[in-house]
């Protein structure tokens, strides 16, 4: 695991956007695995401004999002489909047909999950996967549980995740109780992984991810076994780590 620590959120976002820029410059038809949540918003803002300044071109890029709420229409401004279009897709030149977000509205969830896994496979696999992290170390919507799930699947969200995400909804009752997510197995298959975390609230999850036992109760801990992973943190998220283990950038 390479761990880079940035002074603040802005610097973390810039660093993350530079990594995406390098990836897309070296391989214009890259397959990007993308995440939602408040953490990557600054990175998306940077990418939009790079695009506007003609520094990056998304015309050959394919994207796969990690997850989507179950039974939340894509017109709802809290759906991840909506989020991604608002924060990134509507402002860059990625082709509509190259954008993939799991469909949480379908009746046959199992078919949707295998369709999604097949799409990823047919696209050649994910070149770089962007991840945030939940307070309980969930990645995508892979909540702490008793086994690592291989592929895309439907999950029951933990009460703590519902509470954490309630800040985006009018009231907690509006937060969906289920979601579709790529499995830890699918995430692990990405050639490169870049996990972003900021704020003191993530410090413990980051500590457990880096030093903890590799167990499904700490979903992000599996990343210790990945051979090309970088954690980009702000100082607060890195506050419980041993300074010898990271590089200040
Ligand atoms: C949600 C998403 C995750 C994200 C997490 C943290 O649960 N499914 O992909 O990493 O929230 O969100 P935030 O970045 O807002 O703290």
PDB file of C-alpha atoms and ligand atoms in Angstrom:
ATOM      1  CA  UNK A   1       0.000   0.000   0.000  1.00  0.00           C
ATOM      2  CA  UNK A   2       1.301   3.423  -0.898  1.00  0.00           C
ATOM      3  CA  UNK A   3      -0.039   6.137   1.354  1.00  0.00           C
ATOM      4  CA  UNK A   4       0.115   9.798   0.374  1.00  0.00           C
ATOM      5  CA  UNK A   5      -0.909  12.466   2.834  1.00  0.00           C
ATOM      6  CA  UNK A   6      -1.989  15.899   1.645  1.00  0.00           C
ATOM      7  CA  UNK A   7      -2.354  19.057   3.681  1.00  0.00           C
ATOM      8  CA  UNK A   8      -6.085  19.409   3.155  1.00  0.00           C
ATOM      9  CA  UNK A   9      -9.128  18.373   1.136  1.00  0.00           C
ATOM     10  CA  UNK A  10      -8.261  20.633  -1.797  1.00  0.00           C
ATOM     11  CA  UNK A  11      -4.772  19.185  -2.158  1.00  0.00           C
ATOM     12  CA  UNK A  12      -6.129  15.640  -1.838  1.00  0.00           C
ATOM     13  CA  UNK A  13      -8.637  16.329  -4.607  1.00  0.00           C
ATOM     14  CA  UNK A  14      -5.946  17.778  -6.878  1.00  0.00           C
ATOM     15  CA  UNK A  15      -3.641  14.824  -6.312  1.00  0.00           C
ATOM     16  CA  UNK A  16      -6.449  12.376  -7.073  1.00  0.00           C
ATOM     17  CA  UNK A  17      -7.419  14.222 -10.266  1.00  0.00           C
ATOM     18  CA  UNK A  18      -3.757  14.157 -11.383  1.00  0.00           C
ATOM     19  CA  UNK A  19      -3.754  10.369 -11.006  1.00  0.00           C
ATOM     20  CA  UNK A  20      -6.817  10.105 -13.254  1.00  0.00           C
ATOM     21  CA  UNK A  21      -5.186  12.492 -15.713  1.00  0.00           C
ATOM     22  CA  UNK A  22      -2.053  10.295 -15.866  1.00  0.00           C
ATOM     23  CA  UNK A  23      -4.166   7.196 -16.385  1.00  0.00           C
ATOM     24  CA  UNK A  24      -6.243   8.687 -19.207  1.00  0.00           C
ATOM     25  CA  UNK A  25      -3.204  10.289 -20.840  1.00  0.00           C
ATOM     26  CA  UNK A  26      -1.331   6.978 -20.911  1.00  0.00           C
ATOM     27  CA  UNK A  27      -4.408   4.999 -21.954  1.00  0.00           C
ATOM     28  CA  UNK A  28      -7.108   7.164 -23.591  1.00  0.00           C
ATOM     29  CA  UNK A  29      -9.613   4.280 -23.651  1.00  0.00           C
ATOM     30  CA  UNK A  30      -9.243   3.617 -19.929  1.00  0.00           C
ATOM     31  CA  UNK A  31     -12.019   1.991 -17.943  1.00  0.00           C
ATOM     32  CA  UNK A  32     -12.589   4.068 -14.818  1.00  0.00           C
ATOM     33  CA  UNK A  33     -14.330   2.750 -11.731  1.00  0.00           C
ATOM     34  CA  UNK A  34     -16.018   5.701 -10.039  1.00  0.00           C
ATOM     35  CA  UNK A  35     -17.380   6.430  -6.590  1.00  0.00           C
ATOM     36  CA  UNK A  36     -19.954   8.770  -5.098  1.00  0.00           C
ATOM     37  CA  UNK A  37     -20.138  10.414  -1.668  1.00  0.00           C
ATOM     38  CA  UNK A  38     -18.861  13.810  -0.605  1.00  0.00           C
ATOM     39  CA  UNK A  39     -15.186  12.759  -0.653  1.00  0.00           C
ATOM     40  CA  UNK A  40     -14.585  12.535  -4.450  1.00  0.00           C
ATOM     41  CA  UNK A  41     -16.592  15.692  -5.265  1.00  0.00           C
ATOM     42  CA  UNK A  42     -13.487  17.902  -5.207  1.00  0.00           C
ATOM     43  CA  UNK A  43     -11.680  15.484  -7.518  1.00  0.00           C
ATOM     44  CA  UNK A  44     -14.586  15.620  -9.976  1.00  0.00           C
ATOM     45  CA  UNK A  45     -14.489  19.420  -9.851  1.00  0.00           C
ATOM     46  CA  UNK A  46     -10.777  19.322 -10.710  1.00  0.00           C
ATOM     47  CA  UNK A  47     -11.398  16.908 -13.576  1.00  0.00           C
ATOM     48  CA  UNK A  48     -14.131  19.152 -14.995  1.00  0.00           C
ATOM     49  CA  UNK A  49     -11.794  22.118 -14.880  1.00  0.00           C
ATOM     50  CA  UNK A  50      -8.994  20.068 -16.516  1.00  0.00           C
ATOM     51  CA  UNK A  51     -11.472  19.152 -19.264  1.00  0.00           C
ATOM     52  CA  UNK A  52     -12.528  22.785 -19.733  1.00  0.00           C
ATOM     53  CA  UNK A  53      -8.867  23.747 -20.010  1.00  0.00           C
ATOM     54  CA  UNK A  54      -8.382  21.018 -22.637  1.00  0.00           C
ATOM     55  CA  UNK A  55      -5.933  19.112 -20.449  1.00  0.00           C
ATOM     56  CA  UNK A  56      -7.912  15.860 -20.429  1.00  0.00           C
ATOM     57  CA  UNK A  57     -10.106  14.113 -22.984  1.00  0.00           C
ATOM     58  CA  UNK A  58     -12.764  11.585 -21.954  1.00  0.00           C
ATOM     59  CA  UNK A  59     -14.001  10.742 -25.458  1.00  0.00           C
ATOM     60  CA  UNK A  60     -12.694   7.170 -25.365  1.00  0.00           C
ATOM     61  CA  UNK A  61     -13.163   6.549 -21.661  1.00  0.00           C
ATOM     62  CA  UNK A  62     -15.638   4.035 -20.217  1.00  0.00           C
ATOM     63  CA  UNK A  63     -16.940   4.397 -16.659  1.00  0.00           C
ATOM     64  CA  UNK A  64     -18.490   2.021 -14.150  1.00  0.00           C
ATOM     65  CA  UNK A  65     -19.940   3.288 -10.911  1.00  0.00           C
ATOM     66  CA  UNK A  66     -19.611   1.267  -7.763  1.00  0.00           C
ATOM     67  CA  UNK A  67     -23.141   1.371  -6.515  1.00  0.00           C
ATOM     68  CA  UNK A  68     -26.676   2.716  -6.577  1.00  0.00           C
ATOM     69  CA  UNK A  69     -29.555   2.878  -4.134  1.00  0.00           C
ATOM     70  CA  UNK A  70     -32.282   0.277  -4.593  1.00  0.00           C
ATOM     71  CA  UNK A  71     -35.653   1.559  -5.795  1.00  0.00           C
ATOM     72  CA  UNK A  72     -34.644   5.209  -5.887  1.00  0.00           C
ATOM     73  CA  UNK A  73     -35.565   6.705  -9.291  1.00  0.00           C
ATOM     74  CA  UNK A  74     -32.667   8.186 -11.237  1.00  0.00           C
ATOM     75  CA  UNK A  75     -34.561  11.491 -11.306  1.00  0.00           C
ATOM     76  CA  UNK A  76     -34.216  11.690  -7.512  1.00  0.00           C
ATOM     77  CA  UNK A  77     -31.375  14.096  -6.784  1.00  0.00           C
ATOM     78  CA  UNK A  78     -29.961  11.639  -4.221  1.00  0.00           C
ATOM     79  CA  UNK A  79     -29.626   8.782  -6.694  1.00  0.00           C
ATOM     80  CA  UNK A  80     -26.023   8.075  -7.602  1.00  0.00           C
ATOM     81  CA  UNK A  81     -26.973   8.245 -11.266  1.00  0.00           C
ATOM     82  CA  UNK A  82     -28.117  11.839 -10.694  1.00  0.00           C
ATOM     83  CA  UNK A  83     -25.050  12.642  -8.562  1.00  0.00           C
ATOM     84  CA  UNK A  84     -22.617  11.468 -11.227  1.00  0.00           C
ATOM     85  CA  UNK A  85     -24.308  13.434 -13.997  1.00  0.00           C
ATOM     86  CA  UNK A  86     -24.468  16.591 -11.856  1.00  0.00           C
ATOM     87  CA  UNK A  87     -20.881  16.367 -10.645  1.00  0.00           C
ATOM     88  CA  UNK A  88     -19.081  14.949 -13.648  1.00  0.00           C
ATOM     89  CA  UNK A  89     -20.764  13.421 -16.699  1.00  0.00           C
ATOM     90  CA  UNK A  90     -22.793  16.494 -17.747  1.00  0.00           C
ATOM     91  CA  UNK A  91     -19.634  18.598 -17.843  1.00  0.00           C
ATOM     92  CA  UNK A  92     -17.201  16.385 -19.763  1.00  0.00           C
ATOM     93  CA  UNK A  93     -17.127  14.627 -23.139  1.00  0.00           C
ATOM     94  CA  UNK A  94     -17.613  11.023 -21.989  1.00  0.00           C
ATOM     95  CA  UNK A  95     -19.977   9.236 -24.369  1.00  0.00           C
ATOM     96  CA  UNK A  96     -23.425   8.439 -22.875  1.00  0.00           C
ATOM     97  CA  UNK A  97     -23.169   4.812 -24.035  1.00  0.00           C
ATOM     98  CA  UNK A  98     -19.880   4.429 -22.162  1.00  0.00           C
ATOM     99  CA  UNK A  99     -21.383   5.417 -18.792  1.00  0.00           C
ATOM    100  CA  UNK A 100     -22.523   2.581 -16.520  1.00  0.00           C
ATOM    101  CA  UNK A 101     -24.293   2.922 -13.189  1.00  0.00           C
ATOM    102  CA  UNK A 102     -26.117  -0.062 -11.663  1.00  0.00           C
ATOM    103  CA  UNK A 103     -29.871   0.173 -12.213  1.00  0.00           C
ATOM    104  CA  UNK A 104     -31.610   0.042  -8.841  1.00  0.00           C
ATOM    105  CA  UNK A 105     -35.092   0.222 -10.343  1.00  0.00           C
ATOM    106  CA  UNK A 106     -35.230  -3.134 -12.112  1.00  0.00           C
ATOM    107  CA  UNK A 107     -37.505  -5.960 -10.950  1.00  0.00           C
ATOM    108  CA  UNK A 108     -34.982  -8.728 -11.589  1.00  0.00           C
ATOM    109  CA  UNK A 109     -32.050  -7.663  -9.438  1.00  0.00           C
ATOM    110  CA  UNK A 110     -30.052 -10.837  -9.987  1.00  0.00           C
ATOM    111  CA  UNK A 111     -30.182 -10.348 -13.755  1.00  0.00           C
ATOM    112  CA  UNK A 112     -29.115  -6.724 -13.343  1.00  0.00           C
ATOM    113  CA  UNK A 113     -26.170  -7.771 -11.156  1.00  0.00           C
ATOM    114  CA  UNK A 114     -24.859 -10.337 -13.628  1.00  0.00           C
ATOM    115  CA  UNK A 115     -25.483  -7.938 -16.538  1.00  0.00           C
ATOM    116  CA  UNK A 116     -23.315  -5.377 -14.707  1.00  0.00           C
ATOM    117  CA  UNK A 117     -20.534  -7.871 -13.984  1.00  0.00           C
ATOM    118  CA  UNK A 118     -20.567  -8.996 -17.616  1.00  0.00           C
ATOM    119  CA  UNK A 119     -20.343  -5.414 -18.859  1.00  0.00           C
ATOM    120  CA  UNK A 120     -17.256  -4.853 -16.727  1.00  0.00           C
ATOM    121  CA  UNK A 121     -15.694  -8.041 -18.062  1.00  0.00           C
ATOM    122  CA  UNK A 122     -16.534  -7.241 -21.694  1.00  0.00           C
ATOM    123  CA  UNK A 123     -15.021  -3.777 -21.309  1.00  0.00           C
ATOM    124  CA  UNK A 124     -11.711  -5.414 -20.425  1.00  0.00           C
ATOM    125  CA  UNK A 125     -11.877  -4.820 -16.666  1.00  0.00           C
ATOM    126  CA  UNK A 126     -11.375  -1.685 -14.616  1.00  0.00           C
ATOM    127  CA  UNK A 127      -8.048   0.093 -15.056  1.00  0.00           C
ATOM    128  CA  UNK A 128      -8.349   2.351 -12.034  1.00  0.00           C
ATOM    129  CA  UNK A 129     -10.968   2.163  -9.313  1.00  0.00           C
ATOM    130  CA  UNK A 130     -11.683   5.246  -7.224  1.00  0.00           C
ATOM    131  CA  UNK A 131     -12.961   4.508  -3.721  1.00  0.00           C
ATOM    132  CA  UNK A 132     -14.214   6.475  -0.765  1.00  0.00           C
ATOM    133  CA  UNK A 133     -14.640   4.750   2.576  1.00  0.00           C
ATOM    134  CA  UNK A 134     -17.494   4.580   5.072  1.00  0.00           C
ATOM    135  CA  UNK A 135     -17.000   5.179   8.797  1.00  0.00           C
ATOM    136  CA  UNK A 136     -17.308   1.424   9.258  1.00  0.00           C
ATOM    137  CA  UNK A 137     -14.724   0.856   6.476  1.00  0.00           C
ATOM    138  CA  UNK A 138     -17.309  -0.075   3.860  1.00  0.00           C
ATOM    139  CA  UNK A 139     -16.254   0.282   0.230  1.00  0.00           C
ATOM    140  CA  UNK A 140     -18.916   0.850  -2.407  1.00  0.00           C
ATOM    141  CA  UNK A 141     -21.806  -0.430  -0.321  1.00  0.00           C
ATOM    142  CA  UNK A 142     -19.990  -3.547   0.882  1.00  0.00           C
ATOM    143  CA  UNK A 143     -20.949  -3.341   4.517  1.00  0.00           C
ATOM    144  CA  UNK A 144     -19.157  -5.208   7.329  1.00  0.00           C
ATOM    145  CA  UNK A 145     -20.377  -8.778   7.166  1.00  0.00           C
ATOM    146  CA  UNK A 146     -19.197 -12.359   7.487  1.00  0.00           C
ATOM    147  CA  UNK A 147     -17.871 -12.949   3.980  1.00  0.00           C
ATOM    148  CA  UNK A 148     -16.354 -10.980   1.127  1.00  0.00           C
ATOM    149  CA  UNK A 149     -18.856 -10.881  -1.767  1.00  0.00           C
ATOM    150  CA  UNK A 150     -17.448 -11.611  -5.176  1.00  0.00           C
ATOM    151  CA  UNK A 151     -19.689  -9.820  -7.682  1.00  0.00           C
ATOM    152  CA  UNK A 152     -22.376  -7.167  -7.917  1.00  0.00           C
ATOM    153  CA  UNK A 153     -25.175  -7.819  -5.432  1.00  0.00           C
ATOM    154  CA  UNK A 154     -28.027  -6.354  -3.429  1.00  0.00           C
ATOM    155  CA  UNK A 155     -27.220  -5.332   0.162  1.00  0.00           C
ATOM    156  CA  UNK A 156     -29.084  -4.252   3.257  1.00  0.00           C
ATOM    157  CA  UNK A 157     -27.522  -1.037   4.452  1.00  0.00           C
ATOM    158  CA  UNK A 158     -26.326  -0.865   8.044  1.00  0.00           C
ATOM    159  CA  UNK A 159     -28.112   1.532  10.374  1.00  0.00           C
ATOM    160  CA  UNK A 160     -24.863   3.536  10.771  1.00  0.00           C
ATOM    161  CA  UNK A 161     -24.620   3.990   6.975  1.00  0.00           C
ATOM    162  CA  UNK A 162     -28.270   5.045   6.768  1.00  0.00           C
ATOM    163  CA  UNK A 163     -27.613   7.574   9.533  1.00  0.00           C
ATOM    164  CA  UNK A 164     -24.420   8.838   7.859  1.00  0.00           C
ATOM    165  CA  UNK A 165     -26.157   9.267   4.498  1.00  0.00           C
ATOM    166  CA  UNK A 166     -29.290  10.837   6.002  1.00  0.00           C
ATOM    167  CA  UNK A 167     -27.536  14.217   5.810  1.00  0.00           C
ATOM    168  CA  UNK A 168     -28.268  14.277   2.080  1.00  0.00           C
ATOM    169  CA  UNK A 169     -31.994  13.513   2.434  1.00  0.00           C
ATOM    170  CA  UNK A 170     -34.851  15.588   3.938  1.00  0.00           C
ATOM    171  CA  UNK A 171     -35.441  12.999   6.637  1.00  0.00           C
ATOM    172  CA  UNK A 172     -33.870   9.706   7.668  1.00  0.00           C
ATOM    173  CA  UNK A 173     -36.984   7.746   6.595  1.00  0.00           C
ATOM    174  CA  UNK A 174     -36.246   8.793   3.001  1.00  0.00           C
ATOM    175  CA  UNK A 175     -32.861   7.015   2.914  1.00  0.00           C
ATOM    176  CA  UNK A 176     -33.209   3.735   0.993  1.00  0.00           C
ATOM    177  CA  UNK A 177     -32.579   0.637   3.114  1.00  0.00           C
ATOM    178  CA  UNK A 178     -30.978  -1.343   0.307  1.00  0.00           C
ATOM    179  CA  UNK A 179     -28.484  -0.764  -2.488  1.00  0.00           C
ATOM    180  CA  UNK A 180     -26.818  -2.550  -5.386  1.00  0.00           C
ATOM    181  CA  UNK A 181     -23.045  -2.588  -5.172  1.00  0.00           C
ATOM    182  CA  UNK A 182     -20.081  -4.060  -6.970  1.00  0.00           C
ATOM    183  CA  UNK A 183     -18.668  -6.772  -4.706  1.00  0.00           C
ATOM    184  CA  UNK A 184     -15.332  -6.542  -2.915  1.00  0.00           C
ATOM    185  CA  UNK A 185     -14.230  -9.196  -5.422  1.00  0.00           C
ATOM    186  CA  UNK A 186     -15.070  -6.946  -8.395  1.00  0.00           C
ATOM    187  CA  UNK A 187     -13.335  -3.991  -6.735  1.00  0.00           C
ATOM    188  CA  UNK A 188     -10.268  -6.088  -6.000  1.00  0.00           C
ATOM    189  CA  UNK A 189      -9.983  -7.074  -9.670  1.00  0.00           C
ATOM    190  CA  UNK A 190      -9.278  -3.463 -10.705  1.00  0.00           C
ATOM    191  CA  UNK A 191      -5.704  -3.095 -11.944  1.00  0.00           C
ATOM    192  CA  UNK A 192      -5.141  -0.010  -9.810  1.00  0.00           C
ATOM    193  CA  UNK A 193      -7.073   1.263  -6.823  1.00  0.00           C
ATOM    194  CA  UNK A 194      -7.081   4.775  -5.422  1.00  0.00           C
ATOM    195  CA  UNK A 195      -8.845   5.247  -2.087  1.00  0.00           C
ATOM    196  CA  UNK A 196      -9.609   8.762  -0.894  1.00  0.00           C
ATOM    197  CA  UNK A 197     -10.437   9.750   2.659  1.00  0.00           C
ATOM    198  CA  UNK A 198     -10.660  13.043   4.480  1.00  0.00           C
ATOM    199  CA  UNK A 199     -11.612  14.245   7.930  1.00  0.00           C
ATOM    200  CA  UNK A 200     -11.092  12.944  11.427  1.00  0.00           C
ATOM    201  CA  UNK A 201     -14.236  10.819  11.211  1.00  0.00           C
ATOM    202  CA  UNK A 202     -12.440   8.484   8.795  1.00  0.00           C
ATOM    203  CA  UNK A 203      -9.211   8.146  10.834  1.00  0.00           C
ATOM    204  CA  UNK A 204     -10.230   4.942  12.582  1.00  0.00           C
ATOM    205  CA  UNK A 205     -11.524   3.297   9.409  1.00  0.00           C
ATOM    206  CA  UNK A 206      -8.212   4.163   7.744  1.00  0.00           C
ATOM    207  CA  UNK A 207      -6.236   2.808  10.690  1.00  0.00           C
ATOM    208  CA  UNK A 208      -8.134  -0.490  10.511  1.00  0.00           C
ATOM    209  CA  UNK A 209      -7.763  -0.631   6.729  1.00  0.00           C
ATOM    210  CA  UNK A 210      -4.002  -0.224   6.922  1.00  0.00           C
ATOM    211  CA  UNK A 211      -3.085  -2.175  10.058  1.00  0.00           C
ATOM    212  CA  UNK A 212      -6.117  -4.297  10.917  1.00  0.00           C
ATOM    213  CA  UNK A 213      -6.741  -7.969  10.286  1.00  0.00           C
ATOM    214  CA  UNK A 214      -8.000  -8.713   6.779  1.00  0.00           C
ATOM    215  CA  UNK A 215     -11.572  -9.619   7.628  1.00  0.00           C
ATOM    216  CA  UNK A 216     -14.964  -8.975   5.993  1.00  0.00           C
ATOM    217  CA  UNK A 217     -16.034  -7.158   9.152  1.00  0.00           C
ATOM    218  CA  UNK A 218     -13.615  -4.453   7.923  1.00  0.00           C
ATOM    219  CA  UNK A 219     -14.359  -4.576   4.179  1.00  0.00           C
ATOM    220  CA  UNK A 220     -11.569  -2.180   3.141  1.00  0.00           C
ATOM    221  CA  UNK A 221      -8.954  -4.331   4.923  1.00  0.00           C
ATOM    222  CA  UNK A 222      -8.839  -6.640   1.884  1.00  0.00           C
ATOM    223  CA  UNK A 223      -7.079  -3.827   0.040  1.00  0.00           C
ATOM    224  CA  UNK A 224      -3.914  -4.707   1.994  1.00  0.00           C
ATOM    225  CA  UNK A 225      -3.526  -7.635  -0.418  1.00  0.00           C
ATOM    226  CA  UNK A 226      -3.867  -5.582  -3.604  1.00  0.00           C
ATOM    227  CA  UNK A 227      -0.592  -5.005  -5.423  1.00  0.00           C
ATOM    228  CA  UNK A 228      -1.301  -1.558  -6.863  1.00  0.00           C
ATOM    229  CA  UNK A 229      -3.149   0.573  -4.367  1.00  0.00           C
ATOM    230  CA  UNK A 230      -2.657   4.135  -3.254  1.00  0.00           C
ATOM    231  CA  UNK A 231      -4.416   5.823  -0.364  1.00  0.00           C
ATOM    232  CA  UNK A 232      -4.697   9.588  -0.738  1.00  0.00           C
ATOM    233  CA  UNK A 233      -5.599  11.133   2.594  1.00  0.00           C
ATOM    234  CA  UNK A 234      -5.808  14.499   4.224  1.00  0.00           C
ATOM    235  CA  UNK A 235      -3.907  15.006   7.482  1.00  0.00           C
ATOM    236  CA  UNK A 236      -6.970  14.306   9.634  1.00  0.00           C
ATOM    237  CA  UNK A 237      -7.816  10.981   8.017  1.00  0.00           C
ATOM    238  CA  UNK A 238      -4.135  10.002   8.402  1.00  0.00           C
ATOM    239  CA  UNK A 239      -3.939  11.142  12.028  1.00  0.00           C
ATOM    240  CA  UNK A 240      -3.855   7.622  13.523  1.00  0.00           C
ATOM    241  CA  UNK A 241      -1.169   6.311  11.132  1.00  0.00           C
ATOM    242  CA  UNK A 242       2.510   5.996  11.899  1.00  0.00           C
ATOM    243  CA  UNK A 243       4.264   8.825   9.958  1.00  0.00           C
ATOM    244  CA  UNK A 244       6.894   6.295   8.833  1.00  0.00           C
ATOM    245  CA  UNK A 245       4.230   4.581   6.781  1.00  0.00           C
ATOM    246  CA  UNK A 246       3.263   7.515   4.570  1.00  0.00           C
ATOM    247  CA  UNK A 247       4.684  10.184   2.352  1.00  0.00           C
ATOM    248  CA  UNK A 248       3.660  13.805   2.701  1.00  0.00           C
ATOM    249  CA  UNK A 249       2.915  15.299  -0.733  1.00  0.00           C
TER     250      UNK A 249
HETATM  251  C1  LIG B   1     -21.539   5.898   0.565  1.00  0.00           C
HETATM  252  C2  LIG B   1     -21.001   5.341  -0.731  1.00  0.00           C
HETATM  253  C3  LIG B   1     -19.527   5.013  -0.637  1.00  0.00           C
HETATM  254  C4  LIG B   1     -18.771   6.174  -0.021  1.00  0.00           C
HETATM  255  C5  LIG B   1     -19.297   6.423   1.368  1.00  0.00           C
HETATM  256  C6  LIG B   1     -18.586   7.554   2.088  1.00  0.00           C
HETATM  257  O1  LIG B   1     -21.935   4.926   1.464  1.00  0.00           O
HETATM  258  N1  LIG B   1     -21.705   4.187  -1.148  1.00  0.00           N
HETATM  259  O2  LIG B   1     -19.020   4.694  -1.926  1.00  0.00           O
HETATM  260  O3  LIG B   1     -17.405   5.900   0.011  1.00  0.00           O
HETATM  261  O4  LIG B   1     -20.674   6.767   1.255  1.00  0.00           O
HETATM  262  O5  LIG B   1     -19.152   8.779   1.759  1.00  0.00           O
HETATM  263  P1  LIG B   1     -18.531  10.179   2.049  1.00  0.00           P
HETATM  264  O6  LIG B   1     -17.442  10.360   1.053  1.00  0.00           O
HETATM  265  O7  LIG B   1     -19.660  11.162   1.833  1.00  0.00           O
HETATM  266  O8  LIG B   1     -18.038  10.159   3.450  1.00  0.00           O
END
